[in-house]
Coordinates of C-alpha atoms and ligand atoms in Angstrom, one line a residue:
M1 CA -112.2 209.2 0.7
T2 CA -110.5 212.9 -0.2
T3 CA -112.7 215.6 -0.8
L4 CA -111.7 217.9 -3.8
A5 CA -111.4 220.6 -1.4
G6 CA -108.6 218.5 0.4
L7 CA -106.3 218.0 -2.4
E8 CA -102.7 219.1 -2.5
D9 CA -102.9 220.2 -6.0
P10 CA -106.2 222.0 -6.6
L11 CA -105.0 222.9 -10.2
N12 CA -105.7 219.2 -10.7
S13 CA -108.6 218.4 -9.0
W14 CA -111.6 218.3 -11.7
I15 CA -112.0 214.7 -11.0
P16 CA -111.6 213.4 -6.9
L17 CA -108.3 211.6 -6.2
T18 CA -107.2 209.8 -3.1
P19 CA -103.6 209.3 -2.2
L20 CA -102.0 205.6 -2.6
E21 CA -101.4 205.5 1.6
E22 CA -105.1 206.0 1.9
M23 CA -106.2 203.3 -0.6
A24 CA -103.7 201.0 1.2
R25 CA -105.8 201.3 4.6
T26 CA -109.1 200.4 2.9
D27 CA -110.5 197.0 2.4
Y28 CA -112.3 197.5 -1.1
D29 CA -114.9 195.0 -2.3
V30 CA -113.8 195.7 -5.8
I31 CA -110.2 197.4 -7.3
I32 CA -110.2 197.9 -11.0
V33 CA -106.8 198.4 -12.6
G34 CA -107.1 200.9 -15.5
S35 CA -109.7 203.6 -16.8
G36 CA -109.7 202.7 -20.3
A37 CA -113.1 201.5 -22.2
G38 CA -112.9 198.0 -20.1
G39 CA -112.3 199.7 -16.8
G40 CA -114.5 202.5 -17.2
A41 CA -117.6 200.8 -18.5
I42 CA -116.9 198.0 -15.1
L43 CA -116.6 200.9 -12.9
W44 CA -119.5 203.0 -14.7
R45 CA -121.8 199.7 -14.1
L46 CA -120.9 198.8 -10.7
C47 CA -121.8 202.5 -9.4
E48 CA -124.6 202.7 -11.4
R49 CA -126.4 199.6 -10.0
W50 CA -124.8 199.3 -6.3
R51 CA -125.5 203.6 -5.8
N52 CA -124.7 204.1 -1.9
N53 CA -125.0 200.8 -0.4
G54 CA -121.6 200.8 1.2
M55 CA -119.5 198.7 -1.2
R56 CA -115.9 200.2 -1.8
I57 CA -114.8 200.9 -4.8
G58 CA -111.1 201.8 -6.0
L59 CA -109.7 202.3 -9.5
I60 CA -106.1 202.3 -9.6
E61 CA -104.5 204.4 -13.2
A62 CA -101.0 203.9 -14.0
G63 CA -101.3 207.5 -16.4
D64 CA -102.1 210.9 -15.2
L65 CA -104.8 213.4 -15.6
L66 CA -103.8 214.0 -19.4
L67 CA -107.3 215.4 -20.5
P68 CA -110.8 215.8 -19.0
T69 CA -112.7 214.7 -22.1
H70 CA -111.7 213.1 -25.6
M71 CA -109.6 215.3 -27.4
N72 CA -112.2 216.1 -30.3
N73 CA -113.9 217.8 -27.6
L74 CA -111.6 220.6 -26.9
A75 CA -111.1 223.5 -29.6
I76 CA -107.7 224.3 -28.6
L77 CA -106.4 220.8 -30.0
S78 CA -108.3 221.1 -33.6
G79 CA -106.8 222.1 -36.7
G80 CA -104.0 219.1 -36.4
R81 CA -102.9 219.7 -33.1
A82 CA -104.5 216.7 -31.5
E83 CA -102.5 214.5 -33.5
R84 CA -99.2 216.1 -32.8
F85 CA -100.1 216.4 -29.1
M86 CA -100.9 212.4 -28.4
A87 CA -97.8 211.6 -30.5
N88 CA -95.5 213.2 -28.0
P89 CA -93.3 210.3 -26.8
E90 CA -94.2 211.2 -23.4
I91 CA -98.0 210.0 -24.1
T92 CA -97.9 207.8 -26.7
R93 CA -94.8 205.5 -26.4
R94 CA -94.0 203.6 -29.7
I95 CA -93.3 199.9 -27.9
G96 CA -93.2 198.3 -31.1
K97 CA -89.6 199.4 -31.3
T98 CA -88.5 196.4 -29.3
L99 CA -90.7 194.3 -30.7
P100 CA -89.8 193.3 -34.1
E101 CA -93.1 191.0 -34.7
F102 CA -95.5 193.6 -33.3
S103 CA -93.6 196.7 -34.7
G104 CA -96.8 199.3 -34.5
A105 CA -97.6 198.6 -30.8
K106 CA -97.9 201.7 -28.8
Q107 CA -99.0 202.5 -25.2
V108 CA -100.8 205.3 -23.9
L109 CA -100.6 205.7 -20.2
A110 CA -103.7 208.4 -19.2
L111 CA -106.9 208.4 -17.3
G112 CA -109.4 207.2 -20.2
G113 CA -106.9 205.3 -21.7
R114 CA -107.0 205.4 -25.3
T115 CA -110.6 206.6 -25.4
I116 CA -109.5 210.2 -24.7
Q117 CA -108.1 210.0 -28.3
W118 CA -110.1 207.6 -30.5
G119 CA -112.3 207.2 -33.5
N120 CA -115.0 206.4 -31.4
V121 CA -116.4 203.9 -34.7
T122 CA -118.9 201.4 -32.7
P123 CA -120.2 198.4 -34.9
R124 CA -121.5 195.1 -33.5
M125 CA -119.3 192.3 -34.0
P126 CA -120.9 190.4 -37.2
L127 CA -123.2 187.8 -36.2
H128 CA -121.0 185.1 -37.8
I129 CA -118.0 185.9 -35.3
L130 CA -120.5 186.1 -32.1
E131 CA -122.0 182.9 -33.0
Q132 CA -118.0 181.6 -32.0
Y133 CA -118.1 183.8 -28.7
P134 CA -119.0 181.6 -25.3
V135 CA -121.9 184.2 -24.6
P136 CA -124.9 183.1 -26.0
P137 CA -125.9 185.7 -29.2
N138 CA -129.2 187.1 -27.8
E139 CA -127.4 187.6 -24.2
M140 CA -125.0 189.6 -26.3
Q141 CA -127.3 191.8 -27.8
F142 CA -128.8 192.7 -24.6
Y143 CA -125.6 194.1 -23.3
Y144 CA -124.7 195.3 -26.9
G145 CA -128.0 197.3 -26.2
I146 CA -126.8 198.7 -22.6
A147 CA -123.6 199.7 -23.9
E148 CA -124.6 201.7 -26.8
Q149 CA -127.1 204.0 -24.7
A150 CA -124.2 204.3 -22.2
M151 CA -121.8 205.5 -24.8
N152 CA -124.7 207.6 -26.8
V153 CA -123.9 205.8 -29.9
M154 CA -125.6 207.2 -33.1
K155 CA -126.4 205.0 -36.1
S156 CA -126.1 208.0 -38.3
F157 CA -123.4 210.5 -37.5
I158 CA -123.9 212.3 -40.9
P159 CA -127.0 212.1 -42.4
N160 CA -127.0 214.9 -44.3
S161 CA -123.6 215.3 -46.4
S162 CA -124.6 214.5 -49.9
L163 CA -120.9 213.7 -50.7
Q164 CA -121.9 210.9 -48.3
H165 CA -125.2 209.8 -50.2
V166 CA -123.2 210.2 -53.6
I167 CA -120.6 207.7 -52.6
L168 CA -122.5 205.5 -50.9
S169 CA -124.9 204.9 -54.3
R170 CA -122.1 204.6 -55.9
L171 CA -120.9 201.6 -53.8
R172 CA -124.2 200.1 -53.3
I173 CA -124.8 199.8 -57.4
N174 CA -121.3 198.4 -57.8
G175 CA -121.1 195.6 -55.5
Y176 CA -121.3 196.8 -51.8
P177 CA -125.1 196.9 -51.1
E178 CA -124.2 196.6 -47.5
A179 CA -122.1 200.0 -47.5
A180 CA -123.5 202.1 -44.5
A181 CA -122.6 205.3 -42.3
P182 CA -121.0 203.6 -39.5
P183 CA -122.3 203.6 -35.8
I184 CA -120.3 206.1 -33.6
A185 CA -119.8 206.8 -30.1
V186 CA -120.8 210.8 -30.8
D187 CA -123.8 212.6 -28.8
I188 CA -125.9 214.8 -31.2
K189 CA -129.1 214.3 -29.6
P190 CA -130.7 217.5 -28.4
T191 CA -130.6 218.7 -24.8
Q192 CA -133.1 221.0 -23.2
F193 CA -130.9 223.8 -24.4
G194 CA -131.4 222.8 -27.8
V195 CA -128.3 220.8 -29.9
V196 CA -125.9 221.5 -27.3
H197 CA -122.9 219.5 -26.4
S198 CA -119.8 220.4 -24.7
N199 CA -118.8 216.8 -24.4
A200 CA -120.0 214.9 -27.5
Y201 CA -117.2 212.6 -28.8
F202 CA -117.6 209.6 -25.9
S203 CA -114.4 208.8 -23.5
S204 CA -114.1 206.5 -20.7
I205 CA -113.9 209.9 -18.6
A206 CA -117.7 210.2 -19.6
F207 CA -117.9 206.9 -17.5
L208 CA -115.8 208.1 -14.6
A209 CA -118.1 211.0 -14.3
E210 CA -121.5 209.3 -14.5
A211 CA -119.9 206.9 -12.1
L212 CA -119.2 209.9 -9.8
N213 CA -122.5 211.1 -9.9
R214 CA -124.0 207.8 -8.8
M215 CA -121.9 206.8 -5.5
P216 CA -118.2 207.7 -4.6
F217 CA -115.2 205.8 -5.4
D218 CA -111.5 206.1 -4.9
L219 CA -108.9 206.6 -7.5
A220 CA -105.2 206.8 -7.6
V221 CA -103.8 208.0 -11.0
N222 CA -99.8 207.6 -11.7
A223 CA -100.3 204.4 -9.5
R224 CA -98.6 201.3 -11.6
A225 CA -100.3 197.9 -11.1
V226 CA -97.5 195.4 -10.9
Q227 CA -98.7 192.1 -9.5
V228 CA -102.5 190.9 -8.4
L229 CA -102.4 189.3 -5.0
T230 CA -104.0 186.2 -4.3
E231 CA -104.9 183.8 -1.3
Q232 CA -105.8 180.2 -1.5
G233 CA -107.0 180.4 -5.3
K234 CA -108.9 183.8 -4.4
A235 CA -108.1 186.9 -5.2
A236 CA -106.5 189.2 -2.5
G237 CA -105.5 192.8 -3.7
V238 CA -103.3 194.6 -5.7
R239 CA -99.5 195.6 -5.5
V240 CA -99.1 199.0 -7.0
M241 CA -95.8 201.3 -7.1
S242 CA -96.0 205.0 -7.3
L243 CA -94.0 207.3 -9.7
D244 CA -91.4 207.7 -6.8
K245 CA -91.3 203.7 -6.9
K246 CA -92.8 203.2 -3.1
T247 CA -95.0 200.1 -2.9
Y248 CA -98.4 200.0 -1.7
I249 CA -100.8 196.9 -1.4
V250 CA -104.3 197.4 -2.0
H251 CA -106.5 195.1 -0.3
A252 CA -110.0 193.9 -2.5
K253 CA -112.3 190.9 -2.3
T254 CA -112.5 191.3 -5.9
V255 CA -109.6 192.6 -8.6
V256 CA -110.7 193.9 -12.3
I257 CA -107.8 194.0 -14.6
S258 CA -108.4 196.3 -17.2
A259 CA -104.8 197.4 -18.3
S260 CA -104.9 197.0 -22.1
T261 CA -104.5 193.4 -24.2
L262 CA -100.5 193.8 -24.0
E263 CA -100.4 195.2 -20.4
T264 CA -103.2 192.6 -18.4
P265 CA -101.5 189.3 -19.1
R266 CA -98.1 191.1 -18.5
I267 CA -99.5 191.8 -15.0
L268 CA -100.9 188.6 -14.5
L269 CA -98.2 186.6 -15.8
N270 CA -96.0 188.8 -13.4
S271 CA -98.3 187.6 -10.6
G272 CA -97.4 183.9 -11.4
I273 CA -101.2 183.2 -12.1
S274 CA -100.9 179.4 -13.3
S275 CA -103.9 179.6 -16.1
S276 CA -102.0 178.1 -19.0
A277 CA -103.6 180.3 -21.5
I278 CA -102.7 183.8 -20.0
G279 CA -101.1 185.9 -23.0
R280 CA -102.2 182.7 -25.9
F281 CA -104.0 183.7 -29.0
L282 CA -103.2 187.5 -29.4
I283 CA -105.6 188.2 -32.3
D284 CA -105.2 192.0 -34.3
H285 CA -106.3 193.3 -37.9
S286 CA -104.3 192.8 -40.7
A287 CA -104.4 196.4 -41.6
I288 CA -104.0 198.0 -45.1
R289 CA -104.3 201.9 -45.7
G290 CA -105.3 202.9 -49.0
T291 CA -105.0 206.2 -50.5
A292 CA -106.7 207.5 -53.7
I293 CA -108.2 211.0 -55.5
V294 CA -111.9 211.2 -57.1
S295 CA -113.0 214.0 -59.4
R296 CA -115.3 216.2 -57.5
K297 CA -117.3 217.1 -61.0
G298 CA -121.1 215.7 -60.1
F299 CA -120.3 216.6 -56.5
P300 CA -122.1 219.5 -54.6
E301 CA -119.2 222.7 -54.5
I302 CA -119.2 222.2 -50.6
L303 CA -116.8 219.4 -49.2
E304 CA -118.6 217.4 -46.8
P305 CA -117.4 214.5 -44.5
I306 CA -117.7 210.7 -45.5
S307 CA -117.9 208.1 -43.6
I308 CA -118.7 204.4 -44.7
I309 CA -118.3 201.0 -42.9
I310 CA -118.6 198.0 -45.3
Q311 CA -118.5 195.0 -42.7
E312 CA -116.9 192.0 -42.5
T313 CA -119.0 188.9 -43.5
K314 CA -118.7 185.3 -43.3
D315 CA -117.9 185.4 -47.2
R316 CA -115.6 188.6 -47.1
P317 CA -113.4 188.3 -44.1
Y318 CA -112.3 191.9 -43.9
Q319 CA -113.7 195.3 -43.0
L320 CA -113.5 198.4 -45.0
Q321 CA -113.8 201.6 -43.8
I322 CA -113.8 204.9 -45.9
F323 CA -113.0 208.2 -45.2
G324 CA -112.9 211.8 -47.4
R325 CA -109.8 213.9 -47.2
E326 CA -109.1 217.3 -48.0
R327 CA -106.7 218.0 -51.2
P328 CA -105.4 221.3 -52.1
S329 CA -107.4 221.4 -55.5
H330 CA -110.9 222.4 -56.7
E331 CA -111.1 219.4 -59.3
E332 CA -110.3 216.5 -57.1
M333 CA -110.5 215.1 -53.7
G334 CA -108.7 212.1 -51.3
I335 CA -110.2 209.4 -50.4
I336 CA -108.8 207.1 -48.0
I337 CA -109.5 203.1 -47.4
Q338 CA -109.1 201.5 -44.1
G339 CA -108.6 197.6 -44.6
Y340 CA -109.0 195.4 -41.2
G341 CA -108.4 191.6 -42.4
L342 CA -109.6 188.9 -40.1
V343 CA -106.8 187.0 -38.2
E344 CA -107.1 183.5 -36.7
P345 CA -106.7 183.0 -33.5
R346 CA -103.9 180.6 -32.5
A347 CA -102.0 179.6 -29.5
E348 CA -98.4 180.4 -30.7
N349 CA -99.5 184.3 -31.3
R350 CA -98.7 185.1 -27.6
I351 CA -97.2 187.6 -25.3
T352 CA -94.5 186.6 -22.7
L353 CA -92.2 188.1 -20.2
D354 CA -88.8 189.0 -21.6
P355 CA -86.1 187.6 -19.1
Y356 CA -83.9 190.0 -19.9
R357 CA -85.5 193.3 -20.1
I358 CA -87.0 194.5 -17.1
D359 CA -88.8 198.5 -16.2
E360 CA -88.2 200.9 -13.9
Y361 CA -90.6 199.2 -11.6
G362 CA -89.0 195.9 -11.9
V363 CA -91.4 194.4 -14.0
P364 CA -90.4 192.4 -16.9
A365 CA -90.8 193.8 -20.2
V366 CA -93.5 192.2 -23.2
Q367 CA -92.4 189.8 -25.5
V368 CA -94.4 189.3 -28.4
H369 CA -94.7 186.5 -30.8
Y370 CA -96.6 187.2 -34.1
T371 CA -96.7 185.9 -37.5
Y372 CA -99.7 185.5 -39.9
S373 CA -100.5 182.0 -40.8
Q374 CA -101.4 181.1 -44.6
K375 CA -105.1 181.9 -43.8
D376 CA -104.2 185.1 -42.6
L377 CA -101.7 185.8 -45.7
N378 CA -105.0 185.0 -47.9
V379 CA -107.5 187.1 -46.3
I380 CA -104.6 189.9 -46.8
R381 CA -104.4 188.9 -50.6
K382 CA -107.9 189.0 -50.8
M383 CA -108.6 192.6 -48.8
T384 CA -105.7 194.1 -51.5
A385 CA -108.2 193.2 -54.5
G386 CA -111.2 194.0 -52.6
M387 CA -110.0 197.5 -51.7
R388 CA -109.3 198.1 -55.5
K389 CA -112.6 197.3 -56.1
A390 CA -114.3 199.6 -53.5
F391 CA -112.0 202.3 -54.9
S392 CA -113.1 201.5 -58.6
A393 CA -116.3 201.4 -57.4
I394 CA -116.2 205.0 -56.0
G395 CA -114.6 206.3 -59.5
A396 CA -111.1 206.9 -57.5
T397 CA -107.7 206.4 -58.5
L398 CA -105.3 205.2 -56.2
V399 CA -102.3 207.4 -55.8
S400 CA -99.1 207.8 -53.1
M401 CA -100.1 210.1 -50.2
D402 CA -97.6 211.2 -47.6
G403 CA -94.8 209.1 -49.2
Q404 CA -96.5 206.0 -48.7
P405 CA -97.3 203.4 -50.9
E406 CA -101.3 203.3 -52.6
L407 CA -102.2 200.5 -50.9
C408 CA -99.8 200.1 -47.5
L409 CA -99.8 197.1 -45.4
R410 CA -99.5 198.8 -41.6
P411 CA -97.2 197.0 -39.3
P412 CA -99.0 194.6 -36.6
G413 CA -100.2 196.3 -33.2
D414 CA -100.2 199.8 -35.4
D415 CA -104.0 199.7 -35.6
N416 CA -104.7 199.9 -32.0
H417 CA -107.3 196.5 -32.5
E418 CA -104.9 194.0 -30.8
S419 CA -107.0 191.8 -28.5
G420 CA -107.4 188.3 -27.2
S421 CA -104.6 187.8 -24.9
C422 CA -106.9 186.9 -22.0
R423 CA -109.4 185.6 -24.1
I424 CA -113.0 184.3 -22.4
G425 CA -114.2 180.5 -22.9
D426 CA -115.1 177.4 -21.3
D427 CA -112.0 175.5 -21.9
P428 CA -109.2 176.4 -19.7
A429 CA -106.7 174.8 -21.7
T430 CA -107.7 177.4 -24.7
S431 CA -109.1 180.9 -23.1
A432 CA -107.2 182.3 -19.5
A433 CA -110.9 183.4 -18.4
D434 CA -114.5 182.2 -18.1
R435 CA -117.1 183.0 -20.4
Y436 CA -117.8 186.0 -17.2
G437 CA -114.5 187.3 -17.5
Q438 CA -112.9 185.7 -14.5
I439 CA -109.7 183.9 -14.6
H440 CA -109.9 180.1 -14.5
G441 CA -109.3 178.8 -11.2
V442 CA -108.9 182.5 -9.6
S443 CA -111.8 183.1 -7.8
G444 CA -112.7 186.9 -7.7
L445 CA -110.1 187.7 -10.4
Y446 CA -111.3 189.0 -13.3
V447 CA -110.3 190.7 -16.8
A448 CA -112.2 193.3 -18.7
D449 CA -110.6 194.9 -21.9
N450 CA -109.9 194.3 -25.3
S451 CA -107.4 191.4 -24.2
V452 CA -111.2 189.1 -23.3
L453 CA -112.4 188.9 -27.1
P454 CA -112.1 185.6 -28.6
F455 CA -112.5 186.7 -32.2
L456 CA -112.4 190.1 -33.7
G457 CA -114.5 190.8 -36.7
T458 CA -114.8 194.6 -36.5
N459 CA -113.9 197.4 -34.4
P460 CA -113.2 196.1 -31.0
T461 CA -114.3 198.8 -28.6
L462 CA -117.9 198.6 -28.1
T463 CA -117.9 194.4 -27.7
T464 CA -115.4 195.3 -25.1
V465 CA -118.1 197.9 -23.0
A466 CA -120.6 195.4 -23.7
L467 CA -118.6 192.2 -22.2
A468 CA -117.4 194.3 -19.1
I469 CA -120.8 195.7 -18.5
R470 CA -121.7 191.6 -18.2
T471 CA -118.7 191.1 -16.0
A472 CA -120.0 193.7 -13.3
D473 CA -123.5 192.3 -13.7
R474 CA -121.8 188.9 -12.4
I475 CA -119.5 190.5 -10.0
I476 CA -122.7 192.1 -8.5
H477 CA -124.5 188.8 -8.8
R478 CA -121.6 187.1 -7.1
A479 CA -121.6 189.8 -4.2
S480 CA -125.0 189.6 -3.6
Y481 CA -124.3 185.6 -1.9
Ligands
FAD501 C1 -106.1 206.8 -32.6 C2 -107.2 205.8 -32.1 C3 -108.3 205.5 -32.9 C4 -109.0 204.2 -32.7 N1 -110.3 203.9 -33.2 C5 -111.1 203.0 -32.5 C6 -112.3 203.1 -33.2 O1 -113.2 204.0 -34.0 N2 -113.1 201.9 -32.8 C7 -113.2 201.2 -31.7 O2 -113.5 200.2 -31.5 N3 -111.8 201.5 -31.4 C8 -110.6 202.2 -31.5 N4 -109.4 202.3 -31.1 C9 -109.1 201.7 -29.8 C10 -109.7 201.4 -28.8 O3 -109.4 202.8 -28.3 C11 -109.3 200.3 -27.7 O4 -110.4 199.3 -28.2 C12 -110.2 200.8 -26.6 O5 -109.5 201.8 -25.9 C13 -109.3 199.5 -25.7 O6 -109.7 199.2 -24.5 P1 -108.8 198.7 -23.2 O7 -109.6 199.4 -21.8 O8 -108.5 197.0 -23.8 O9 -107.7 199.5 -23.0 P2 -107.0 201.3 -23.1 O10 -108.5 202.2 -23.3 O11 -105.7 201.2 -23.7 O12 -107.1 201.3 -21.3 C14 -106.1 200.5 -20.6 C15 -105.6 201.3 -19.1 O13 -104.9 200.7 -18.6 C16 -103.8 201.5 -17.9 N5 -102.8 200.8 -17.4 C17 -102.1 200.2 -18.4 N6 -101.2 199.4 -17.6 C18 -101.3 200.1 -16.2 C19 -101.0 199.5 -14.8 N7 -100.0 198.3 -15.0 N8 -101.3 199.9 -13.9 C20 -102.3 200.6 -14.1 N9 -103.1 201.2 -15.0 C21 -102.6 200.9 -16.3 C22 -103.7 202.6 -19.2 O14 -103.0 203.9 -18.4 C23 -105.1 202.8 -19.6 O15 -106.1 204.0 -18.9 C24 -108.5 203.6 -31.4 C25 -107.5 203.6 -30.8 C26 -106.8 205.1 -30.8 C27 -105.3 205.3 -30.3

């Protein structure tokens, strides 16, 4: 284990790093690929439960030490600087440019994955969606509880905003009785020093910090996993490449791939893993952004935050999220509604390897085959009408902002909710992994990220974290025999 003091670059040593050379000499009990929502949750749960019992855990992360926390926790990145920083093509790669059917797709390679910039909205999946999961609903609720506690999910983030109350009551009176403040992973609980929080917005880096407080683990950054190694139907380790393209074999009894919905099937397909559902059943939300203005007459003078969620139901196959936006006018303010429409999982919506394009690590690029079914297009139509109704319930008038249409259908992949490409399920023909996230037919090889979600009815991350914690418990259980 490399200590902070032993690192060559002390400026980058706020988290202990281990050279790949050293990791290649270690036999790990568990190796995790990717440090985003899924990878961070697995790591935290394993460290939390194993403590110092001699188990060896390694974490392989393709990205660098970009930020030590969520971008919103850094004052220097306020005032719109965070968005500009993250939009840097060195940080957010718009890989959708080469994917005509999934043209909004982005890739963020960094310690913490996309959780260093996510919006922290953390609802549970609606029950009618959960009922289709292979995990019993009561077990899901149990793991949701653990995930919410670990991520500091607050149920009422902005309880004192009177503007929020006015908009909520307009929605509730005008046909949306279930409109509510969204649960959000932001820690505003008082501490022994009062309400003091340097790290209020949750990111997966908080998982890494909590894990380190429980037991040591080895972490390599700028380390790209390119293949999973198997021996006689069992996971055996990972082939990893450094920035200077040296190859290392890291051995482990259990391998967890948490590299994101597009990257996880890419690694598995590049490893020749034979489960036929890998890459299939890709889902995302159909996403519409609507912009409007509302008169400020009748509101208190001070602009306060608005954040409202109207969750998907069995009869309304879309979710609405409503936000306020500053307008340079004393008479009016901006309102944004994000609509997220249900997309049915279909085998033909899938990720494959591009036989003609190979990246600098020798790994074939992803191809994404993705179209909307007739059912999906009907949802988009209903959602468009529903958004108009919600704007009118608030008393807002649709206007175009930022040169975009008033109601703008965003390109697939643009909302960062893509999921399902290694979905869990009992039937190997329609799911890449079993109900615990283990790849069908390969003992000790697990997936734990958005790719495991078989259906998507709301923002994905809380469900991914809950399932990842459950997968960690399974690994712990299996290791004890
Ligand atoms: C601006 C923004 C706002 C969002 N808002 C919300 C929200 O409010 N609510 C919500 O639920 N979700 C939101 N999301 C989505 C949320 O961030 C994702 O659902 C979540 O991070 C997905 O977790 P993951 O583990 O699947 O992938 P990621 O968090 O992307 O983690 C994948 C990790 O794998 C690493 N990696 C990739 N390839 C390799 C490789 N070959 N070898 C090693 N490591 C690799 C990456 O660097 C990364 O660390 C938002 C995302 C963005 C960008």
